[in-house]
Coordinates of C-alpha atoms and ligand atoms in Angstrom, one line a residue:
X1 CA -9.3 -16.9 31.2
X2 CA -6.5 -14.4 31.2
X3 CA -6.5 -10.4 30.0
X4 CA -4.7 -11.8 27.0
X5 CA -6.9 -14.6 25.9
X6 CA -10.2 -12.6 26.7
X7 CA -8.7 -10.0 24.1
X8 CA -7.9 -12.5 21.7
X9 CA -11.1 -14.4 21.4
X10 CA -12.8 -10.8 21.1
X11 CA -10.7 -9.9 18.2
X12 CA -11.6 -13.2 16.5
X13 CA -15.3 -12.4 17.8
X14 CA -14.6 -8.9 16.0
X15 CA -13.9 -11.1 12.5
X16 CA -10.0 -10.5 12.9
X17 CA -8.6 -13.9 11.3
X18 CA -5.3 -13.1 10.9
X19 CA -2.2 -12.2 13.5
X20 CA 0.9 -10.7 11.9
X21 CA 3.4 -11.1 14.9
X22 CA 7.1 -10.6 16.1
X23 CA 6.6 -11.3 19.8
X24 CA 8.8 -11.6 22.7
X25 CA 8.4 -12.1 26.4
X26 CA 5.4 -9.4 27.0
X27 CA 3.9 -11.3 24.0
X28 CA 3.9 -14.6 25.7
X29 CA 0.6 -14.2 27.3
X30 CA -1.0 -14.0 23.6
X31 CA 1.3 -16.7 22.2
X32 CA 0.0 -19.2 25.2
X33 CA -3.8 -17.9 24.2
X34 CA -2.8 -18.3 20.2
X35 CA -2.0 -21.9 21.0
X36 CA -5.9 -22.5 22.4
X37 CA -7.4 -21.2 19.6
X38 CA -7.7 -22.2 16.3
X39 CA -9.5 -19.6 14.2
X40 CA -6.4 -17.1 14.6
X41 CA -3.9 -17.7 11.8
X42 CA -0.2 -16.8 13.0
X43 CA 2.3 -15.8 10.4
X44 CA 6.0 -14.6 11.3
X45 CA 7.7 -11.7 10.3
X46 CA 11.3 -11.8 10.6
X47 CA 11.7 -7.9 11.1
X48 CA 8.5 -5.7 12.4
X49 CA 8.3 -3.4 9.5
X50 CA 7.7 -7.0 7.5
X51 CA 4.6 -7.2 10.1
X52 CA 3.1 -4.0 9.5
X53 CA 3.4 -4.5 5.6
X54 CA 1.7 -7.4 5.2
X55 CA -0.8 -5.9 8.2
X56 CA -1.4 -3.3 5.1
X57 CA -1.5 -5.6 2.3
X58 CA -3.7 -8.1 3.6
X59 CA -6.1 -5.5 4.8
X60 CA -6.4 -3.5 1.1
X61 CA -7.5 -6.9 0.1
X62 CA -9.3 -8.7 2.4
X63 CA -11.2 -5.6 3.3
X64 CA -10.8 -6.1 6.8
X65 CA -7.9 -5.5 9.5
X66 CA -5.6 -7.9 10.4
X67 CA -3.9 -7.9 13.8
X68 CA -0.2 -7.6 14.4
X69 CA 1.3 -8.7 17.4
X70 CA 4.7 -6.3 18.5
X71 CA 7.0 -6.5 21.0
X72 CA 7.3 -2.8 22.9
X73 CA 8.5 0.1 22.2
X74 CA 11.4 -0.8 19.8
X75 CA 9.6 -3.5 18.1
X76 CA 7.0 -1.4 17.4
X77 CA 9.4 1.5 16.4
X78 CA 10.9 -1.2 14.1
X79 CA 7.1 -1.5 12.7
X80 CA 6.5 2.7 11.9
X81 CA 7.3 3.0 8.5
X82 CA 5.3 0.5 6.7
X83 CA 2.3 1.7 10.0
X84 CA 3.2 5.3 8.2
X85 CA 2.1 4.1 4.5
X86 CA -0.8 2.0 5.8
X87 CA -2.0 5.4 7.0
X88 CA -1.6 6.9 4.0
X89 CA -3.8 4.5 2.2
X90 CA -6.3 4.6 4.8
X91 CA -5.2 0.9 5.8
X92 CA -7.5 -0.8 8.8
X93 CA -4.5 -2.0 11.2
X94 CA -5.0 -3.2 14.3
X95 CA -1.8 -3.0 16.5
X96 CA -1.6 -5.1 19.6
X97 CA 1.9 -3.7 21.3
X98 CA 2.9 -6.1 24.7
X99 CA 5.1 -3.9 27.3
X100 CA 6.6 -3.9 30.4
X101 CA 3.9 -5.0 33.2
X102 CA 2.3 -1.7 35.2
X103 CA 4.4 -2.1 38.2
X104 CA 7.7 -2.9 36.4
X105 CA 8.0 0.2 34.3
X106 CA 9.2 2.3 37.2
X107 CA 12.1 0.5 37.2
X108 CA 13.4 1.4 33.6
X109 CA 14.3 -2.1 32.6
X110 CA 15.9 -2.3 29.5
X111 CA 12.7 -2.7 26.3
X112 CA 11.0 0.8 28.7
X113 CA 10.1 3.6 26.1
X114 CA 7.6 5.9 25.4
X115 CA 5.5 3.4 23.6
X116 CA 2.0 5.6 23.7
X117 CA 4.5 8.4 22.3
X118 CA 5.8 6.3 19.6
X119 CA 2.2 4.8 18.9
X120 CA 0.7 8.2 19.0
X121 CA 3.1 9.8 16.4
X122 CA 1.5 7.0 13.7
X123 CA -2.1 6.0 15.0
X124 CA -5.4 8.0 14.8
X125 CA -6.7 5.8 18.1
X126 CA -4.1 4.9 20.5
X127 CA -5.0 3.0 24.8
X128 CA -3.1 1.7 27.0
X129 CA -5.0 -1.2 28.4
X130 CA -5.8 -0.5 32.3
X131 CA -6.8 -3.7 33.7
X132 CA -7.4 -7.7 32.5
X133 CA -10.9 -7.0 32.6
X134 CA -10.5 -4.4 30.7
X135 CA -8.7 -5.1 28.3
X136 CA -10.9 -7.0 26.1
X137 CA -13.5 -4.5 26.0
X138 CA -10.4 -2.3 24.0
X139 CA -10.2 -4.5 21.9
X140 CA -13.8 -4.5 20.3
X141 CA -13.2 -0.3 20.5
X142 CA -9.8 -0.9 18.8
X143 CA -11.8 -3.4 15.7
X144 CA -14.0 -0.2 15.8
X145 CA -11.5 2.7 15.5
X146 CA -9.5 0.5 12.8
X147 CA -12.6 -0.1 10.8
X148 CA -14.2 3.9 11.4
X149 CA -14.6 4.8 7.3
X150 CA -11.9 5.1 5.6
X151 CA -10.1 2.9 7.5
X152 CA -7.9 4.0 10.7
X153 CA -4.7 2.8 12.2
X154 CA -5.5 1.3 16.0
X155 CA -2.8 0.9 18.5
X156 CA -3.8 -1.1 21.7
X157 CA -0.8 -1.2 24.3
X158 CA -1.1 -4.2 26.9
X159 CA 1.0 -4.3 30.2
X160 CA 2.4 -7.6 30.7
X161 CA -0.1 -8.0 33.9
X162 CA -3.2 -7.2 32.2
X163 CA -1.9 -9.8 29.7
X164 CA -1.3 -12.5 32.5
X165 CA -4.1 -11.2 34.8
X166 CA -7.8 -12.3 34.9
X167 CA -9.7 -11.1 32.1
X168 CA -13.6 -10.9 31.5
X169 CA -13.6 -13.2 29.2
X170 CA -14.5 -12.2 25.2
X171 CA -16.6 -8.8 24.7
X172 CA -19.1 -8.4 22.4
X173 CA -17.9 -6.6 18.9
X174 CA -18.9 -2.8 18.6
X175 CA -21.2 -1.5 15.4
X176 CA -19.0 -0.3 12.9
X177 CA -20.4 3.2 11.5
X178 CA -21.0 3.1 7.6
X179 CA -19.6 5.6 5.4
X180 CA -20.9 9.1 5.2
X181 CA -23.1 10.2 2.8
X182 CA -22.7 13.2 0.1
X183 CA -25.0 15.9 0.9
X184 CA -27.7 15.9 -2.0
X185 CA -26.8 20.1 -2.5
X186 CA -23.3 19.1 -2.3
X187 CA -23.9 17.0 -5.4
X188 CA -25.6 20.3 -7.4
X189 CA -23.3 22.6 -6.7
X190 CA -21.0 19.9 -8.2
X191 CA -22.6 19.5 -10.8
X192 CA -23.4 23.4 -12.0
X193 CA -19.2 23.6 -11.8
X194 CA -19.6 20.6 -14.3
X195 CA -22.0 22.3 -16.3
X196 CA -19.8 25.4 -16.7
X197 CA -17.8 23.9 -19.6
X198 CA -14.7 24.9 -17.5
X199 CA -11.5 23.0 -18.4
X200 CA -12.1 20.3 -14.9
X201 CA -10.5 17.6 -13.5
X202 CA -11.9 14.5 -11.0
X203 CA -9.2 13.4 -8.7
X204 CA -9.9 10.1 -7.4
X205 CA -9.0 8.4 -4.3
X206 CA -9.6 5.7 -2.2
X207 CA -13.3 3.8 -2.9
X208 CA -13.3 5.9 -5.9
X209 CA -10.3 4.2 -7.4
X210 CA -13.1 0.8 -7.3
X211 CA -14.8 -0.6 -10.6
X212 CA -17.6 1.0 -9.4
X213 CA -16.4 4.4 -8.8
X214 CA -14.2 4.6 -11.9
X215 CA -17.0 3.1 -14.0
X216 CA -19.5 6.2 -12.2
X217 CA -16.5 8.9 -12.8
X218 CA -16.4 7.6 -16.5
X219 CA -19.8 8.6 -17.4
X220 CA -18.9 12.0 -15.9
X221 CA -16.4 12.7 -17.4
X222 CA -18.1 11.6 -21.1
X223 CA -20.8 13.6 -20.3
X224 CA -18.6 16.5 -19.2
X225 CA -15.3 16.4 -20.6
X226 CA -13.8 16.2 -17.0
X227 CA -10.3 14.9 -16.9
X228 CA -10.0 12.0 -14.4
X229 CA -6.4 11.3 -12.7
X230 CA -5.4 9.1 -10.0
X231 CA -2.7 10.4 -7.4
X232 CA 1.2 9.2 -7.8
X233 CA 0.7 6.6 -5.4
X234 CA -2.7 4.5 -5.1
X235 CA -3.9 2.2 -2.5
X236 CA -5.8 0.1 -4.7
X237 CA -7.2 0.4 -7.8
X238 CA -9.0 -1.6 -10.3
X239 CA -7.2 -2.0 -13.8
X240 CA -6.7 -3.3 -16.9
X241 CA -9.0 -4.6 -20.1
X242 CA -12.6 -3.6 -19.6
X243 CA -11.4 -1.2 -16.5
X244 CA -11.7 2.8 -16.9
X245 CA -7.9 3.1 -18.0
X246 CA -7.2 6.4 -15.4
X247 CA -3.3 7.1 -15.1
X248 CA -1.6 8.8 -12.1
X249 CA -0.4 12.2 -11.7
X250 CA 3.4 11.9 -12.6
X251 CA 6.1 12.3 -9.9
X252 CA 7.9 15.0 -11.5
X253 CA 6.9 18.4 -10.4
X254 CA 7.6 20.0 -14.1
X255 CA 5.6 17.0 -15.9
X256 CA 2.6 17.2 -13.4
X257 CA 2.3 20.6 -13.4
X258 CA 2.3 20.2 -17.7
X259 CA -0.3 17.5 -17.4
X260 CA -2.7 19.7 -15.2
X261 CA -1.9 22.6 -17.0
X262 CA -5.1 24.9 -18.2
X263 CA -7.2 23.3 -15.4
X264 CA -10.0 25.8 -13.8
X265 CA -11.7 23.7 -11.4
X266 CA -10.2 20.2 -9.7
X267 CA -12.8 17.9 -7.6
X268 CA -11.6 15.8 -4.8
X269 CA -13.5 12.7 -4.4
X270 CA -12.0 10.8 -1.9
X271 CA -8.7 12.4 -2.0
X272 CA -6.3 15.4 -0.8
X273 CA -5.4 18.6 -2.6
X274 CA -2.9 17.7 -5.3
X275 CA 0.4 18.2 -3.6
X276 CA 3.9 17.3 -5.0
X277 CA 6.3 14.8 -3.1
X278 CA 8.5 17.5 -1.8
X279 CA 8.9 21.2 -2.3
X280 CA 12.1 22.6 -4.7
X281 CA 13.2 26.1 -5.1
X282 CA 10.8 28.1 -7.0
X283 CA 8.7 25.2 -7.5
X284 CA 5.1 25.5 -6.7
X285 CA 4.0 22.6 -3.5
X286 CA 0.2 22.1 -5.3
X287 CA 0.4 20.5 -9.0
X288 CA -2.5 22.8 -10.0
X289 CA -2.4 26.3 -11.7
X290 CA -2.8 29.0 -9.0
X291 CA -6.1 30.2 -10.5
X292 CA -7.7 26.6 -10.3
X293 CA -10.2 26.7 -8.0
X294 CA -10.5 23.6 -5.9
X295 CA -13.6 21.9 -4.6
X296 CA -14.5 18.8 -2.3
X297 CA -17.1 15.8 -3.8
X298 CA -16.6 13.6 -1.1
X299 CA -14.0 13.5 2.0
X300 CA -11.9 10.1 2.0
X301 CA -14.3 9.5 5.2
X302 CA -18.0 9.8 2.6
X303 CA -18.9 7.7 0.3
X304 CA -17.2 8.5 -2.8
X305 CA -19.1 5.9 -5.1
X306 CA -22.4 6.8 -4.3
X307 CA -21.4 10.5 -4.7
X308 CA -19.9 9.4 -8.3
X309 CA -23.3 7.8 -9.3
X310 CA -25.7 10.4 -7.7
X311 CA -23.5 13.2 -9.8
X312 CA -23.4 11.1 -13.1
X313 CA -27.6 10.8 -12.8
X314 CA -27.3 14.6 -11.8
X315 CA -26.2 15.9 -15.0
X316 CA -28.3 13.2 -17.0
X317 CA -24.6 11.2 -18.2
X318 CA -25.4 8.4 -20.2
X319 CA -26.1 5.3 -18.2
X320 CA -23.5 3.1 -20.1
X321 CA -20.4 4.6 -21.5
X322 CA -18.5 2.5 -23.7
X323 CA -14.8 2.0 -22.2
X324 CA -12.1 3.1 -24.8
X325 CA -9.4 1.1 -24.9
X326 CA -5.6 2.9 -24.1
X327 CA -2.6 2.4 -23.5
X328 CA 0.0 0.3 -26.0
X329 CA -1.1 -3.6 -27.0
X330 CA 0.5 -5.8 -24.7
X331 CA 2.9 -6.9 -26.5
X332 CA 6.4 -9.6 -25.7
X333 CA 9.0 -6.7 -26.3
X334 CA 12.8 -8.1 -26.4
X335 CA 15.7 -6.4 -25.5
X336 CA 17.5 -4.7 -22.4
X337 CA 15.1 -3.3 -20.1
X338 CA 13.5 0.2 -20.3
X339 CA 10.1 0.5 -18.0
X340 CA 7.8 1.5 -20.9
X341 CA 8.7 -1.9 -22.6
X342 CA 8.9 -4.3 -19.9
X343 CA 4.9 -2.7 -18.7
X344 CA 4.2 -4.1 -22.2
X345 CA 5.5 -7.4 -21.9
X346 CA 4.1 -7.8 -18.6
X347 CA 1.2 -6.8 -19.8
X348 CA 0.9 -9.5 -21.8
X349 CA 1.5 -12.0 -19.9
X350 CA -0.1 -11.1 -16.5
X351 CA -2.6 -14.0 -15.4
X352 CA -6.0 -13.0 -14.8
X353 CA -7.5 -11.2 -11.9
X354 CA -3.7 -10.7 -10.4
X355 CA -2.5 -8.3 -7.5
X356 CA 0.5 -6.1 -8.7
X357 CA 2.3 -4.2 -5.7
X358 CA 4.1 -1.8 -7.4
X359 CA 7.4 -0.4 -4.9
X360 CA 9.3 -0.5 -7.8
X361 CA 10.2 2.9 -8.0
X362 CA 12.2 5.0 -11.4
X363 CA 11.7 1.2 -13.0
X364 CA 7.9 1.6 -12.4
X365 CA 7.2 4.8 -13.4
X366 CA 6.6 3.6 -17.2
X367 CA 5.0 0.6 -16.0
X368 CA 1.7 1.7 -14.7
X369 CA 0.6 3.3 -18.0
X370 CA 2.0 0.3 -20.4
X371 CA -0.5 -2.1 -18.0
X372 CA -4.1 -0.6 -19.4
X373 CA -4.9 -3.2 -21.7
X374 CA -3.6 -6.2 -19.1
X375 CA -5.8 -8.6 -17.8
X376 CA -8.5 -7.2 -15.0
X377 CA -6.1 -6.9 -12.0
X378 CA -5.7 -4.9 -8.5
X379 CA -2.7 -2.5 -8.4
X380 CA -1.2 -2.0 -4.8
X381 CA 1.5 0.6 -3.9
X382 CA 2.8 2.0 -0.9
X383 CA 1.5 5.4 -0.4
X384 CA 3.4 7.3 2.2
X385 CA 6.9 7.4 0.3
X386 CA 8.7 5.3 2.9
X387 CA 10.4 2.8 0.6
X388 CA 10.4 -0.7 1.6
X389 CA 6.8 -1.8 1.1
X390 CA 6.3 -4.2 -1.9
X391 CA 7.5 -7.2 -0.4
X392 CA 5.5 -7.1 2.5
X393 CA 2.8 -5.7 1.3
X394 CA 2.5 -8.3 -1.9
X395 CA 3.1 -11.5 1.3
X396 CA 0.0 -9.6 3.2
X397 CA -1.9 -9.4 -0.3
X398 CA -1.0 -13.1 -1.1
X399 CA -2.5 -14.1 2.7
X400 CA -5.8 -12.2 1.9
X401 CA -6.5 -13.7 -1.5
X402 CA -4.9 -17.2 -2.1
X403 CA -6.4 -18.1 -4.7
X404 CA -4.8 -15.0 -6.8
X405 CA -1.6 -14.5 -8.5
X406 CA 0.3 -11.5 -6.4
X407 CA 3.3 -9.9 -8.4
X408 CA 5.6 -8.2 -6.6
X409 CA 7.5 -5.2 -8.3
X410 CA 10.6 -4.4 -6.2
X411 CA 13.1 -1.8 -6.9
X412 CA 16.6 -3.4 -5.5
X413 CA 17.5 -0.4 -3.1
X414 CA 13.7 -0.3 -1.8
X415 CA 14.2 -4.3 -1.9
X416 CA 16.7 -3.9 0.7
X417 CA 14.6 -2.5 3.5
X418 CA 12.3 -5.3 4.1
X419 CA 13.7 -8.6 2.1
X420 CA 13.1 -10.8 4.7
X421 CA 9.2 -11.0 3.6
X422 CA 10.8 -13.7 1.1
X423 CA 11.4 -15.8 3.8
X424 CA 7.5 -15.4 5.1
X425 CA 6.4 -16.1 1.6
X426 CA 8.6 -18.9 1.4
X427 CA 6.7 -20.4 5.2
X428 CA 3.5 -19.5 4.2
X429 CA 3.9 -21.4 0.7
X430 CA 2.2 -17.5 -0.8
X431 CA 1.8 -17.5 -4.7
X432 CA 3.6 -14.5 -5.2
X433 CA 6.2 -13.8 -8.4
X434 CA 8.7 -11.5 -7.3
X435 CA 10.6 -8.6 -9.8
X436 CA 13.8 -7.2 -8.1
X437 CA 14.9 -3.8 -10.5
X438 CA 18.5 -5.0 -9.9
X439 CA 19.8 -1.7 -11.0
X440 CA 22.1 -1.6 -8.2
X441 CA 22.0 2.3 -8.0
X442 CA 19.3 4.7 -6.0
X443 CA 18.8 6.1 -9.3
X444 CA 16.0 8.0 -8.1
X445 CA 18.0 9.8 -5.8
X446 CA 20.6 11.0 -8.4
X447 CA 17.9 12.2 -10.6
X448 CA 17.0 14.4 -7.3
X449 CA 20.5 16.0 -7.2
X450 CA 20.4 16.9 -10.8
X451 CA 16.3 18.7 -10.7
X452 CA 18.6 21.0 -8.1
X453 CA 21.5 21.2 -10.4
X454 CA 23.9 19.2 -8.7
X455 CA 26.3 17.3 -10.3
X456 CA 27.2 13.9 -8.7
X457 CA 30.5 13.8 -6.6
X458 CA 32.5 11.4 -4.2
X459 CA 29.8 11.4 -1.3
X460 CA 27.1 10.7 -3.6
X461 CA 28.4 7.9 -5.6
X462 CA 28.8 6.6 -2.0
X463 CA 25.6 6.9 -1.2
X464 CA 23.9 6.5 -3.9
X465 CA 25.4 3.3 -5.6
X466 CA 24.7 0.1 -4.2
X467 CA 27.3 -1.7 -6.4
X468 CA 30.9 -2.6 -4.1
X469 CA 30.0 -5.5 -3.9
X470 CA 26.7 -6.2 -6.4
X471 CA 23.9 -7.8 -4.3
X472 CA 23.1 -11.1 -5.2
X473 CA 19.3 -11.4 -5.4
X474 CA 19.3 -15.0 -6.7
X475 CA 21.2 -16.1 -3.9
X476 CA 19.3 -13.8 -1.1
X477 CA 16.1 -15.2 -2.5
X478 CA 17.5 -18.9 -2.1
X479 CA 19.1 -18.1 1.5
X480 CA 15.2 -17.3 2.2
X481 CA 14.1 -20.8 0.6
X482 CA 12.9 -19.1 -2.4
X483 CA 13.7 -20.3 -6.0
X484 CA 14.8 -17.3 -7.8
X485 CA 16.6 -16.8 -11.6
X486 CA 18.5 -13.9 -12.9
X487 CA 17.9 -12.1 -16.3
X488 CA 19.1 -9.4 -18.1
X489 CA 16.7 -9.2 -21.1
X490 CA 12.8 -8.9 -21.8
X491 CA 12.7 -12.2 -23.8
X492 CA 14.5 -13.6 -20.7
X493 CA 12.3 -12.5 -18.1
X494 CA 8.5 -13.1 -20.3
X495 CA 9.9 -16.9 -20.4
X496 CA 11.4 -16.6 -16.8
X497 CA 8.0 -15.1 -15.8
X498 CA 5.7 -17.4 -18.2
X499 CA 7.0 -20.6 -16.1
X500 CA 7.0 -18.8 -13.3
X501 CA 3.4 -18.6 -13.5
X502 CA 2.8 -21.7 -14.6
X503 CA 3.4 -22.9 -10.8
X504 CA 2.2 -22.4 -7.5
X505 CA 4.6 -21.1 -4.8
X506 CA 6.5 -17.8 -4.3
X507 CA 9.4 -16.9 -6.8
X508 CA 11.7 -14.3 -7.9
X509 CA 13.1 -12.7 -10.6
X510 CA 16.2 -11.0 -10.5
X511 CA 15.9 -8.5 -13.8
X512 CA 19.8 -7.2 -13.8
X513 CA 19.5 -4.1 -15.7
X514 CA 22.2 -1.4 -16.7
X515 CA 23.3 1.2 -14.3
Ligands
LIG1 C1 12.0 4.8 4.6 C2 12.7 5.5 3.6 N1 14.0 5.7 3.7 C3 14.7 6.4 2.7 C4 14.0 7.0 1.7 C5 14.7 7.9 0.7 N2 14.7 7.2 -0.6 C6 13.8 7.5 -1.5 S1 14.0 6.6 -2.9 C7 15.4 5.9 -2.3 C8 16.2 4.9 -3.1 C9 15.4 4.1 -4.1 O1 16.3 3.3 -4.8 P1 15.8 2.0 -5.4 O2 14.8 1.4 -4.5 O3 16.9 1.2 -5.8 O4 15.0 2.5 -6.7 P2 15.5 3.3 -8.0 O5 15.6 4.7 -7.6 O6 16.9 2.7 -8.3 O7 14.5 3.1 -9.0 C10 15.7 6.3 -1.0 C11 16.8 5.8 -0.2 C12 12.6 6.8 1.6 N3 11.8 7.3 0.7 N4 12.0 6.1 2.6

């Protein structure tokens, strides 16, 4: 059995089902031991940052890392961005990277790089594989490292001859270590902050973003008066009907720093000091007054849910809190689009138990809040502000859980990064409903150069519109083998939407909508 088999059968050993891959010829090894086994799923993607997004949205879901399969140091280069957000949300990712064999690399053929450097700038555990009998033995450590609470990004690099060489044969899967717990004093001194009556907010991240967490933070925060907010961009969270309804901070720096204005004490639990996107002149980089004292429940690393419940008991909250409801009724709103509106509409009309990856960017924004009284469903979003994320991440979703209903909320510019996930969705037969915000602008961008009081010129019309010539979603989407309508209206897109819904199969939905 070669280095390359003995690794793969490990993974599978390791409960690793599925390989995202763009290989090539250091790959080969793995595609020959692919073809002996059949308890490896294989699904293409047509650029490497398609792999790593669906690497990330199949591992929110299932729970569990996926491998992906990359050729070198370009192809994993070509991977980083969507490797970047998966970091961001804590993602499991196992990277396999093939390279040029030991002995070769002294030559500088042409795919040489620094792949450790490039791997390093994006993993938390990075090896490159010294021998075939070796190299299966990384892979149980890199299962580990991936699955190490909260969830780490592994990157094991294989030379072409310990691919090719003779391996050991599968190695035995390494323990996983469970999640840390909160420190019962940690919990009181929580708890006496609680107790002071001081305006206080719960920021939740990660596990706490679960039913179970929000349900725990919502008895707090009835007992307490706590506010509870999510950050901007959420891995996964549990929403709609019968959900704690818990909106994001907003993305604005002037809004979020209204919203949070007042607050004495903010509690991470599970998350990161509140910290705006980017820094503007004379604008503040945390989102919380400068007398706001800031205090840790759990790391991303503990476990936040247990902490949530052990500091609801804590300060007696009542067991069951009744779950208002908030938000507008979901409602068919008709008319051009405005985000607010279509949230509601979509609202309405979102099946139950669906997966919503939100990269939909300015068209989103009003989306997230309208969708509280939906059907229970999972929200998805990248979370490391490198655009090009839904459609991947709603194909990886789609792989983990086919029996759900993924929608896929795409701004057009965003769209552009990584469209070619249509064309996996379309292979793969994935039940995923894809929105394009054909807005044909990156209107977020001219909002940017207004907050510094720009005004737009020459260059940024360039650069900024994507009109000259208009895309054609419908007709992307069909080059990709994926049936796809235009509308330019809410009624238009609820009975687009309804019938798309009403069938299995990926499809999308070009919304044209006024520059
Ligand atoms: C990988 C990456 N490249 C570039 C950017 C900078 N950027 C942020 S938003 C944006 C344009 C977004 O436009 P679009 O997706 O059409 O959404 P809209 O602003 O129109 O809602 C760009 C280019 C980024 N965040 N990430």
């Amino acid at each position: 059995m070669t280095g390359a088999e003995s690794l793969i059968r490990t993974l599978i050993a390791s409960d690793v089902e599925i390989c995202f891959a763009n290989p090539g010829t250091t790959e080969m090894q793995f595609v020959v031991a692919l073809d002996k086994v059949e308890s490896m799923r294989c699904v293409l993607g047509m650029a490497e940052t398609v792999v790593t997004g669906c690497a990330d949205g199949y591992a929110r879901m299932a729970e569990k890392p996926a491998m992906t399969l990359l050729h070198c140091g370009p192809g994993f280069a070509n991977g980083i961005a969507n490797v970047h957000n998966a970091r961001k949300a804590n993602t499991p990712m196992v990277n396999i990277v093939g390279d040029q064999a030991s002995y070769h690399r002294s030559f500088d053929p042409p795919l040489t790089a620094d792949t450790e450097g490039l791997a390093r700038a994006v993993s938390h555990w990075v090896r490159t594989s010294g021998s075939a009998q070796q190299v299966a033995s990384d892979g149980a450590a890199a299962v580990q490292a991936a699955r190490t609470p909260p969830g780490q990004i592994a990157t094991l690099i294989v030379p072409a001859d310990v691919a090719w060489s003779g391996g050991s044969g599968p190695a035995v899967p390494l323990a996983v270590s469970a999640r840390l717990q909160v420190a019962p004093a940690v919990l009181r001194a929580v708890a006496r902050i609680l107790r002071s009556g001081e305006p206080t907010l719960l920021f939740l991240n990660g596990q706490a973003l679960g039913e179970a967490g929000l349900v725990a933070a919502h008895r707090i925060a009835h007992a307490t008066g706590a506010k509870l907010y999510a950050p901007t961009q959420v891995p996964r969270m549990a929403r709609g009907r019968g959900r704690v309804p818990v909106d994001r901070v907003p993305y604005v720096v002037d809004t979020a720093l209204q919203v949070l204005a007042g607050l004495k004490h903010v509690i991470l639990v599970g998350a990161k000091p509140l910290v705006g996107f980017f820094a503007y002149p004379g604008k503040p980089s945390l989102m919380v007054p400068k007398d706001c004292a800031t205090h840790v429940l759990a790391r991303p690393e503990q476990d936040a849910v247990n902490a949530l419940q052990g500091l609801a008991d804590e300060i007696g909250a009542s067991r069951v809190v009744r779950i208002e409801e908030a938000g507008p009724k979901p409602c068919i709103v008709r008319g051009p689009f405005e985000s607010e509106a279509f949230g509601m509409t979509l609202a309405a009309l979102l099946p139950e138990n669906a997966i919503v990856a939100d990269d939909a960017v300015t068209s989103g924004r009003g989306v997230f809040p309208a969708m509280f009284n939906a059907a229970p469903h999972d929200w998805i979003q990248s979370t490391g502000g490198a655009i090009g994320h839904g459609f991947p991440c709603a194909t990886g979703a789609a792989v983990a859980c086919p029996d759900r209903k993924v929608v896929c909320l795409q701004a057009d510019g965003a769209g552009m990064f990584t469209l070619q996930a249509l064309w996996t969705q379309a292979r793969e037969k994935l039940d995923v409903v894809n929105v394009v915000f054909a807005n044909r602008v990156y209107k977020i961008l001219y909002g940017e150069l207004r907050t510094g009081g720009a005004k737009p010129g020459h260059a940024s019309d360039t650069l900024f519109d994507l009109g000259r010539p208009d895309l054609d979603w419908v007709g992307l989407a069909k080059g990709m083998g994926v049936e796809a309508v235009s509308v330019e209206t809410l009624e238009g897109f609820a009975d687009t939407f309804r019938a798309a819904c009403s069938r299995r199969g990926p499809f999308l939905i070009e919304f044209r909508i006024q520059k």
